[in-house]
CSV table of C-alpha atoms in Angstrom, one decimal:
chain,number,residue,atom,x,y,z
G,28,UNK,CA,18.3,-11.7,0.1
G,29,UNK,CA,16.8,-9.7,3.1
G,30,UNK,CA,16.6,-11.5,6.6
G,31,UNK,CA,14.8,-11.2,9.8
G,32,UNK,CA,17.0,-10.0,12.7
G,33,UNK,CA,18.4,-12.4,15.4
G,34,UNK,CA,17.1,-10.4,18.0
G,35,UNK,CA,13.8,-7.9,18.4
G,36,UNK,CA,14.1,-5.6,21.3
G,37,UNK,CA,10.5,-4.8,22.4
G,38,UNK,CA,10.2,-1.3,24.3
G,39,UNK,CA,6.7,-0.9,25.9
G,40,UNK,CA,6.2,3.2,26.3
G,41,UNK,CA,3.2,3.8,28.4
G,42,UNK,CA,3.9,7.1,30.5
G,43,UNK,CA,7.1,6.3,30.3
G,44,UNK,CA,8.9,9.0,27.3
G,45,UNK,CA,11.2,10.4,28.9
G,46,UNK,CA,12.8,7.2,29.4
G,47,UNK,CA,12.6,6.1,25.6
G,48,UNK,CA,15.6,8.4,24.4
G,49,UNK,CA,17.9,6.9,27.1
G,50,UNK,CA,16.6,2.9,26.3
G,51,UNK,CA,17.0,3.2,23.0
G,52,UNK,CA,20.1,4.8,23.1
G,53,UNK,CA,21.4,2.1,25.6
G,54,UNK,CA,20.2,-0.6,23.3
G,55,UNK,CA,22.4,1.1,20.1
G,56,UNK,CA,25.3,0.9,22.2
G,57,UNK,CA,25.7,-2.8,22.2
G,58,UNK,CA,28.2,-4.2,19.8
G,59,UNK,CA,24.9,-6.7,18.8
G,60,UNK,CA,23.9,-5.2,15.5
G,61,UNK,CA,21.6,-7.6,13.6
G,62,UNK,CA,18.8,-6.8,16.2
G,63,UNK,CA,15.3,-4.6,15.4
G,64,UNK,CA,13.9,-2.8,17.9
G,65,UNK,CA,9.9,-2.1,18.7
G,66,UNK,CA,8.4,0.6,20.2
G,67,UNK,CA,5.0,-0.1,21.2
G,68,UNK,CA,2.8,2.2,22.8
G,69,UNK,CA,0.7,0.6,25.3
């Protein structure tokens, strides 16, 4: 049985990609792991 993640991480990217690499990789890092992550280009 699939479930929704405990956490959503929501990323706002307008003008800002060169900073998406660097937030994304900070937000792997955490020992959290039942998270999703959204990019959203805005």
């Amino acid at each position: 049985m699939h479930t929704s993640p405990q956490i959503s991480v929501i990323i706002p990217v307008y003008n800002t990609a060169p900073y998406l690499h660097e937030s994304i990789g900070s937000i792997m890092n955490q020992t959290f792991r039942d998270l999703e992550i959204i990019v959203v280009n805005d």
